[in-house]
Short mmCIF file of C-alpha atoms in Angstrom, two decimals:
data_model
loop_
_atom_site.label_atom_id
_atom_site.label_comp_id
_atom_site.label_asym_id
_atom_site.label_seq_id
_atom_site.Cartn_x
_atom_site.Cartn_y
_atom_site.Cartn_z
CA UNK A 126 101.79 87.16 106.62
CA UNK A 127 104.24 90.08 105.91
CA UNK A 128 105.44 92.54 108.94
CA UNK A 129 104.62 95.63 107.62
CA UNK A 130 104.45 98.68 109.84
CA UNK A 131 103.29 102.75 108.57
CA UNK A 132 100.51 105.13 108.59
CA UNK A 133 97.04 104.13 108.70
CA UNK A 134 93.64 105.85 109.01
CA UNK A 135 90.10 105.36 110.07
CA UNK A 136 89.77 101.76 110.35
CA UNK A 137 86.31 100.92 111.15
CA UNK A 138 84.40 97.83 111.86
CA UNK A 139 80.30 97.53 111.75
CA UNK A 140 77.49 95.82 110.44
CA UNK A 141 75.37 96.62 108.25
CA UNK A 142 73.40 96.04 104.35
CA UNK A 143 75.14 97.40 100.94
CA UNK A 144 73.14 96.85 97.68
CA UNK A 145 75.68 95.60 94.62
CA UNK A 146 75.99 97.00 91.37
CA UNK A 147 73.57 96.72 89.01
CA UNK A 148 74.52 94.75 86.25
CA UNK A 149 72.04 96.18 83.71
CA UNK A 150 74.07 99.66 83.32
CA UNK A 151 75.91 97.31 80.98
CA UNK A 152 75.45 96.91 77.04
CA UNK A 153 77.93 95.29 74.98
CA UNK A 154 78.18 92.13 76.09
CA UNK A 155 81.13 89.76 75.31
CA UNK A 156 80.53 85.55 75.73
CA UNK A 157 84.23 84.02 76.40
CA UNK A 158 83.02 81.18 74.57
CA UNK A 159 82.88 83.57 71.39
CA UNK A 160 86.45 84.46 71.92
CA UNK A 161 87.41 80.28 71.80
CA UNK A 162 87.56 79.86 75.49
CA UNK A 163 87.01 76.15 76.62
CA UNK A 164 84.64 74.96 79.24
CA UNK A 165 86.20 71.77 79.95
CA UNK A 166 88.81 72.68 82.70
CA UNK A 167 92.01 70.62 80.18
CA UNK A 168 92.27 73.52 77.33
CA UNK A 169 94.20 76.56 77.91
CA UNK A 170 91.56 79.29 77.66
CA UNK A 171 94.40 82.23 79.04
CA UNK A 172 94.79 84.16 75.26
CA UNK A 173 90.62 83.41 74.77
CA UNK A 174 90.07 85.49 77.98
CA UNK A 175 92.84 87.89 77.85
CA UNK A 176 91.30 88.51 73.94
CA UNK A 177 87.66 89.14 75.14
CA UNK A 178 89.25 91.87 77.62
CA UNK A 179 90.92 93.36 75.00
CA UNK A 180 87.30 93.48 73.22
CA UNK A 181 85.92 95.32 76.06
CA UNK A 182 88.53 97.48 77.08
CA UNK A 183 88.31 99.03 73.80
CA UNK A 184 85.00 99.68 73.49
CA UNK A 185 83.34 102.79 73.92
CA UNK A 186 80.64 101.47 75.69
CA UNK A 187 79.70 99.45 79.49
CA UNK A 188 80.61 96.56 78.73
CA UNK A 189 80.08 93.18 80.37
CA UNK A 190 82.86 89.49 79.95
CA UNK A 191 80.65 86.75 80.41
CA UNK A 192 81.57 83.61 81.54
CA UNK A 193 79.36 80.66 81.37
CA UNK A 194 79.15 77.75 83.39
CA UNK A 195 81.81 75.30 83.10
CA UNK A 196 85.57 74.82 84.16
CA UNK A 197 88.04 77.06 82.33
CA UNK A 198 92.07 76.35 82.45
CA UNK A 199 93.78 79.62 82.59
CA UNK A 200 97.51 80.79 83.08
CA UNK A 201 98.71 83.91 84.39
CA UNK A 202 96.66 86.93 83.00
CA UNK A 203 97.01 90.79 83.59
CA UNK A 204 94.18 93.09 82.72
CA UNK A 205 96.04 96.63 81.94
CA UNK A 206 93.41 99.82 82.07
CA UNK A 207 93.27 103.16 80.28
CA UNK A 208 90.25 101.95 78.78
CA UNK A 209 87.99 103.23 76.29
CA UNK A 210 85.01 101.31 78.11
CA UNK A 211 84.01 103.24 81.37
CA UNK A 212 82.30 100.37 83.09
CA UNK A 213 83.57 96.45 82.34
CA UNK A 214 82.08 93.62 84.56
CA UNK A 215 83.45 90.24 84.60
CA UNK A 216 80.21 87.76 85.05
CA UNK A 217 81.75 84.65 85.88
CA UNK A 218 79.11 81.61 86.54
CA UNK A 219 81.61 79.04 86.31
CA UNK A 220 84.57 78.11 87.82
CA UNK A 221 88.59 79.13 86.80
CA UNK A 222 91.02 77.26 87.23
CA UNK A 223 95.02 77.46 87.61
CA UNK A 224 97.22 74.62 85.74
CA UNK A 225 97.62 71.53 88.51
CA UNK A 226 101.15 71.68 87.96
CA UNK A 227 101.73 74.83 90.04
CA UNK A 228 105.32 75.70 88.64
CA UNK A 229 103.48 77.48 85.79
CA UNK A 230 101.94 79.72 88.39
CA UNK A 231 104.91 79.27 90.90
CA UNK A 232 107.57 82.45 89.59
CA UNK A 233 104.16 84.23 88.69
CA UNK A 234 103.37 87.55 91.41
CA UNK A 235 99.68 87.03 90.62
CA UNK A 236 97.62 84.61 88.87
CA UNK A 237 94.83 86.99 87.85
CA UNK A 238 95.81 90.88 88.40
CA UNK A 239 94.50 94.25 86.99
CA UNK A 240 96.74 97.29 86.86
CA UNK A 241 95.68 100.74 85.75
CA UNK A 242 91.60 100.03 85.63
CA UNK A 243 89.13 101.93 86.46
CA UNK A 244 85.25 100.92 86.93
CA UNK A 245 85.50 97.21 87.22
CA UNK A 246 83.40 94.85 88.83
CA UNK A 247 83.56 91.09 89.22
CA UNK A 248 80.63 88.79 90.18
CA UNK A 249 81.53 85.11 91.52
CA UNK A 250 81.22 82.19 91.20
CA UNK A 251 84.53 80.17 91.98
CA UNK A 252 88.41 80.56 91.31
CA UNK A 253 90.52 77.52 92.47
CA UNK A 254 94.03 78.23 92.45
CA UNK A 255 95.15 74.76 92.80
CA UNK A 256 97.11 75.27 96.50
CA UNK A 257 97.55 71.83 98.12
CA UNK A 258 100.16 71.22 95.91
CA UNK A 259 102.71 73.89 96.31
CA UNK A 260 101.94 73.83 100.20
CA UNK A 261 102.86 70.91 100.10
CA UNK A 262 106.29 70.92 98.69
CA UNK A 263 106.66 74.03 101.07
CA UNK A 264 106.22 71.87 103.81
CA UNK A 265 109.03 69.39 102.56
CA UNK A 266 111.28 71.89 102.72
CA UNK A 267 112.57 71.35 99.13
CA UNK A 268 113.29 74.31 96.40
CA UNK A 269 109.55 75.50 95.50
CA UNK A 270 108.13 78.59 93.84
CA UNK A 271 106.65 81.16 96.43
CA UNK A 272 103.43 80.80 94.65
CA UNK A 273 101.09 83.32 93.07
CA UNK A 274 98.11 85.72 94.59
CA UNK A 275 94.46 84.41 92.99
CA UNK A 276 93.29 88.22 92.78
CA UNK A 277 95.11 91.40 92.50
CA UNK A 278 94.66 94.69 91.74
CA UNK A 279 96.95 97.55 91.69
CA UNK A 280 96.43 101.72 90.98
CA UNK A 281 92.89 101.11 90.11
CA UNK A 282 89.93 102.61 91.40
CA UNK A 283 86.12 102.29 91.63
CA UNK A 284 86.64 98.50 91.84
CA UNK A 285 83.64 96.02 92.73
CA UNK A 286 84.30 92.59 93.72
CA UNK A 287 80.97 90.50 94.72
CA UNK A 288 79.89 86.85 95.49
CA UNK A 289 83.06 85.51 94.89
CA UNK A 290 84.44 82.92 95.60
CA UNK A 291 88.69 81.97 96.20
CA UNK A 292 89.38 78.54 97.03
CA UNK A 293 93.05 77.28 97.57
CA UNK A 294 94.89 80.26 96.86
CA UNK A 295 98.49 79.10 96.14
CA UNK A 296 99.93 82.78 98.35
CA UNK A 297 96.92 85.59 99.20
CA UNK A 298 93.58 84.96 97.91
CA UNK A 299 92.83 88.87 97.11
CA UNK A 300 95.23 91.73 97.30
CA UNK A 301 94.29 95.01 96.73
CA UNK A 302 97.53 97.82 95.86
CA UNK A 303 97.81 101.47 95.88
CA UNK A 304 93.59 101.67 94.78
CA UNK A 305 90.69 103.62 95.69
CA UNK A 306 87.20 103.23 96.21
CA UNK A 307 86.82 99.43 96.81
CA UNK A 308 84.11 97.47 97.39
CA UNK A 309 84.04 93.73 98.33
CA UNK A 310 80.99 92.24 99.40
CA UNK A 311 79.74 88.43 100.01
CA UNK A 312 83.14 87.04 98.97
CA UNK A 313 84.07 83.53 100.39
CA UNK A 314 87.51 82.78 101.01
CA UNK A 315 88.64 79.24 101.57
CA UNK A 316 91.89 77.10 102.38
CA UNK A 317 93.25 74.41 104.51
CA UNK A 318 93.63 75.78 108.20
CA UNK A 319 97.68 74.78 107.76
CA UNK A 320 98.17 76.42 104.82
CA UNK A 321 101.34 78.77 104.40
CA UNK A 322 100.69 82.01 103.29
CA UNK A 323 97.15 82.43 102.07
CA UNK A 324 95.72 85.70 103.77
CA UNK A 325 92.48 86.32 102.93
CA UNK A 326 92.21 90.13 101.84
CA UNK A 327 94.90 92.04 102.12
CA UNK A 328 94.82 96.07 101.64
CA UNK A 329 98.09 98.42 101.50
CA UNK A 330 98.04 101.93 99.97
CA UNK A 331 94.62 102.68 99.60
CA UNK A 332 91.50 103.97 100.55
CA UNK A 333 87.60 103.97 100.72
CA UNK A 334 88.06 100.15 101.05
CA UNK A 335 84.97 98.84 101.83
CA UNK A 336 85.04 94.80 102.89
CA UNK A 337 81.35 93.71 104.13
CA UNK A 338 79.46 90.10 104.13
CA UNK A 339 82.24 87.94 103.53
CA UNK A 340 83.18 84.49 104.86
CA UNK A 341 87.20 84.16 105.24
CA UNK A 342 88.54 80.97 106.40
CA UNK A 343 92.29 80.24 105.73
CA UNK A 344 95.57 79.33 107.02
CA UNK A 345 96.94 82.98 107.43
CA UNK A 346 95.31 86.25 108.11
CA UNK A 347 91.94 86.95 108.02
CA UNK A 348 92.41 90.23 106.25
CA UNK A 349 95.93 91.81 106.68
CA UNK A 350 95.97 95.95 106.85
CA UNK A 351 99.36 97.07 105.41
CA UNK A 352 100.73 100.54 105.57
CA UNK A 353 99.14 103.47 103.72
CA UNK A 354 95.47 101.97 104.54
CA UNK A 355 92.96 104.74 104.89
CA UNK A 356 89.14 104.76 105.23
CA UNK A 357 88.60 101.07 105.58
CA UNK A 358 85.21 99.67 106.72
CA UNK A 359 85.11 96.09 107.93
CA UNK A 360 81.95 94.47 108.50
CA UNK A 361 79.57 91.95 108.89
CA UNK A 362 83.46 89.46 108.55
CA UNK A 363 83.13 85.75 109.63
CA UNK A 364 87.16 84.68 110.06
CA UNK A 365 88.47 81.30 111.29
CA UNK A 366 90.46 79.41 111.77
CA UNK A 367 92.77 81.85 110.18
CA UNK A 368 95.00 84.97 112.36
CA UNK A 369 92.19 87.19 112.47
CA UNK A 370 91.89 90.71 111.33
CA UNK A 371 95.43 92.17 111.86
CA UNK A 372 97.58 95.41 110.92
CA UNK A 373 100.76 94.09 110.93
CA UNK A 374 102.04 90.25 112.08
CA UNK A 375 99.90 88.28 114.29
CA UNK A 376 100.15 84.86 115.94
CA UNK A 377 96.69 82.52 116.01
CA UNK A 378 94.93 83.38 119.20
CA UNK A 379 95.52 87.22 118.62
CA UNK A 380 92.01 87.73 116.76
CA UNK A 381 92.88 91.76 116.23
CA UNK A 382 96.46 93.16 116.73
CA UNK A 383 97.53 96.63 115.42
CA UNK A 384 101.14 96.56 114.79
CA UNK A 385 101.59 100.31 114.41
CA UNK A 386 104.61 102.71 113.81
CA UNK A 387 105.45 104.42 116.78
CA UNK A 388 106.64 107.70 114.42
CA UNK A 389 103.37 107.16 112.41
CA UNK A 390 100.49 105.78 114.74
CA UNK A 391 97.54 104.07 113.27
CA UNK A 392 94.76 106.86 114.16
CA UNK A 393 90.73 107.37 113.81
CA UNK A 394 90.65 103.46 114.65
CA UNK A 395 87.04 102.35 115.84
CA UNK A 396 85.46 99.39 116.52
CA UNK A 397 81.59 98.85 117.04
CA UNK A 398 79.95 95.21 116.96
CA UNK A 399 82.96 92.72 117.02
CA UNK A 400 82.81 89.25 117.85
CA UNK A 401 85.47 87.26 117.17
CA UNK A 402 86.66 83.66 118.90
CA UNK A 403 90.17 81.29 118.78
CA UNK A 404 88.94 77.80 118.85
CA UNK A 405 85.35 78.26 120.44
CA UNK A 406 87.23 80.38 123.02
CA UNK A 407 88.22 84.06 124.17
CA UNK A 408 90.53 85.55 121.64
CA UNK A 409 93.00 88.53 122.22
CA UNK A 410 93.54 91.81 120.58
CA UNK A 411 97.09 94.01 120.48
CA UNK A 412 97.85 97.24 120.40
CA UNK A 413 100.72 98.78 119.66
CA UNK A 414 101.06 102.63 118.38
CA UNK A 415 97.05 102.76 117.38
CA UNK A 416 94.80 105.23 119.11
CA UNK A 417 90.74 104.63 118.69
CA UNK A 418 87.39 103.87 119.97
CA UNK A 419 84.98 100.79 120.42
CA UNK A 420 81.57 100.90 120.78
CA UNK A 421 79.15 98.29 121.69
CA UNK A 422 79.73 95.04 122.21
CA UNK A 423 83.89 94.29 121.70
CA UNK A 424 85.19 90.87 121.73
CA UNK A 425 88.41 90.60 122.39
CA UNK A 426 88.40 93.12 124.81
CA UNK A 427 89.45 96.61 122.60
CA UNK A 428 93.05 96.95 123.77
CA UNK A 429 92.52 100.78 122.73
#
């Protein structure tokens, strides 16, 4: 996980029900199979998909990328905003999937990213990033690619990512960059518990990040908090056997650790209705810099 350090705001962590975004607002739709995509998980399908954005971005109307069920082979893609269409959602009920020879990902930042947009949601299913492989030759010690992020997005706001799911990222499943108003919801997060790299969710220079319902089990962090975070709500976050929930580094049994700047403290930090274990037993939290409240039950112990 990186060692980041800065200022960070109301961090909050609760439980309770948000309702998704309606998918019927929506009314040009766009099938990636009419764009030439393949469902067969062997054909490139990267310029079919990056074409059907294109499609939508440029339409003056909500707009909706559908996906159908199959298994879709797809390079490195950016979606770039300023838009014409103020709503696109990405309905994806199959699965995508990176190259198996993970050099053509391996020099890439991200495998998927958005820059620039504004009103996009994504609803899951699956996006298998094809990690074993360049963990592997990470473990050997050789010369190997650092590996892309699955999911990025950068300067974008009003951003909706639900029922997702991220298996073997080859670096951090999702990453979300300098956005606002986020909300993630009933996203699953999956990778080998020795696996290099591969936080779950990480956040840095934003805010109104929302991150509720989701299931994050990986070799890393749980969800990572980097500098410039404000307004996040955790809740309702099943982690393991992954770092926990961290601002800043963390070792294993540390299940919460804020890693704060001592000239710019991590403030407005409360906790309410946390359980979280290492191994089936008592976990720890750190503090360092962070000043904040916890209410109800607390487990670890709040170290606020």
């Amino acid at each position: 996980m990186m060692e980041l350090s800065g200022l960070f705001h109301g961090i909050f962590f609760t439980f309770f029900v948000m309702v998704g975004t309606n998918l019927a607002s929506a009314t040009t739709q766009y099938n990636a199979l009419n764009f030439r995509a393949k469902p067969n998980g062997r054909t490139d399908s990267t310029k079919a998909f990056l074409n059907a954005w294109n499609a939508a971005c440029g339409s003056a109307d909500s707009t909706i990328i559908y996906v159908p069920k199959g298994r879709y082979l797809l390079g490195s893609m950016e979606f770039k905003g300023q838009c014409k269409s103020p709503q696109i959602t990405i309905r994806i009920d199959g699965t995508l999937v990176a190259p198996v020879d993970y050099n053509v990902l391996g020099k890439s930042a991200n495998w998927l990213s958005c820059e620039g947009v504004s009103g996009v949601s994504i609803f899951g299913d699956a996006l298998d990033a094809k990690g074993p492989s360049p963990w592997a030759c990470k473990a050997s010690n050789t010369n190997c690619p650092a590996g892309a992020t699955t999911l990025s997005f950068t300067n974008s706001n009003n951003i909706n990512i639900n029922g997702l799911m991220s298996l073997n990222s080859q670096m951090f499943h999702i990453v979300i960059n300098g956005c606002q108003n986020v909300h993630v919801q009933r996203v699953k997060i999956m990778a080998s518990g020795n696996s290099p790299n591969t936080d779950g969710i990480h956040v840095q220079l934003s805010s109104n990040v929302e991150i509720i319902n989701c299931s994050i089990k990986t070799g890393d962090d749980c969800i990572s908090i980097g500098p410039g975070t404000k307004n996040l709500w955790i809740e309702g976050v099943s982690c393991g056997p992954d770092h926990g929930i961290s601002v800043g580094s963390s070792s294993t049994p540390v299940a919460i650790k804020f890693d704060c700047s001592a000239k710019n403290p991590c403030t407005e930090i409360k906790l309410r209705n946390v359980n979280l274990t290492y191994l089936n037993k008592a976990a720890q939290s750190s503090c360092s810099n962070a000043i904040g409240k916890a209410f109800d039950l607390v487990r670890p112990n709040s170290c606020l």
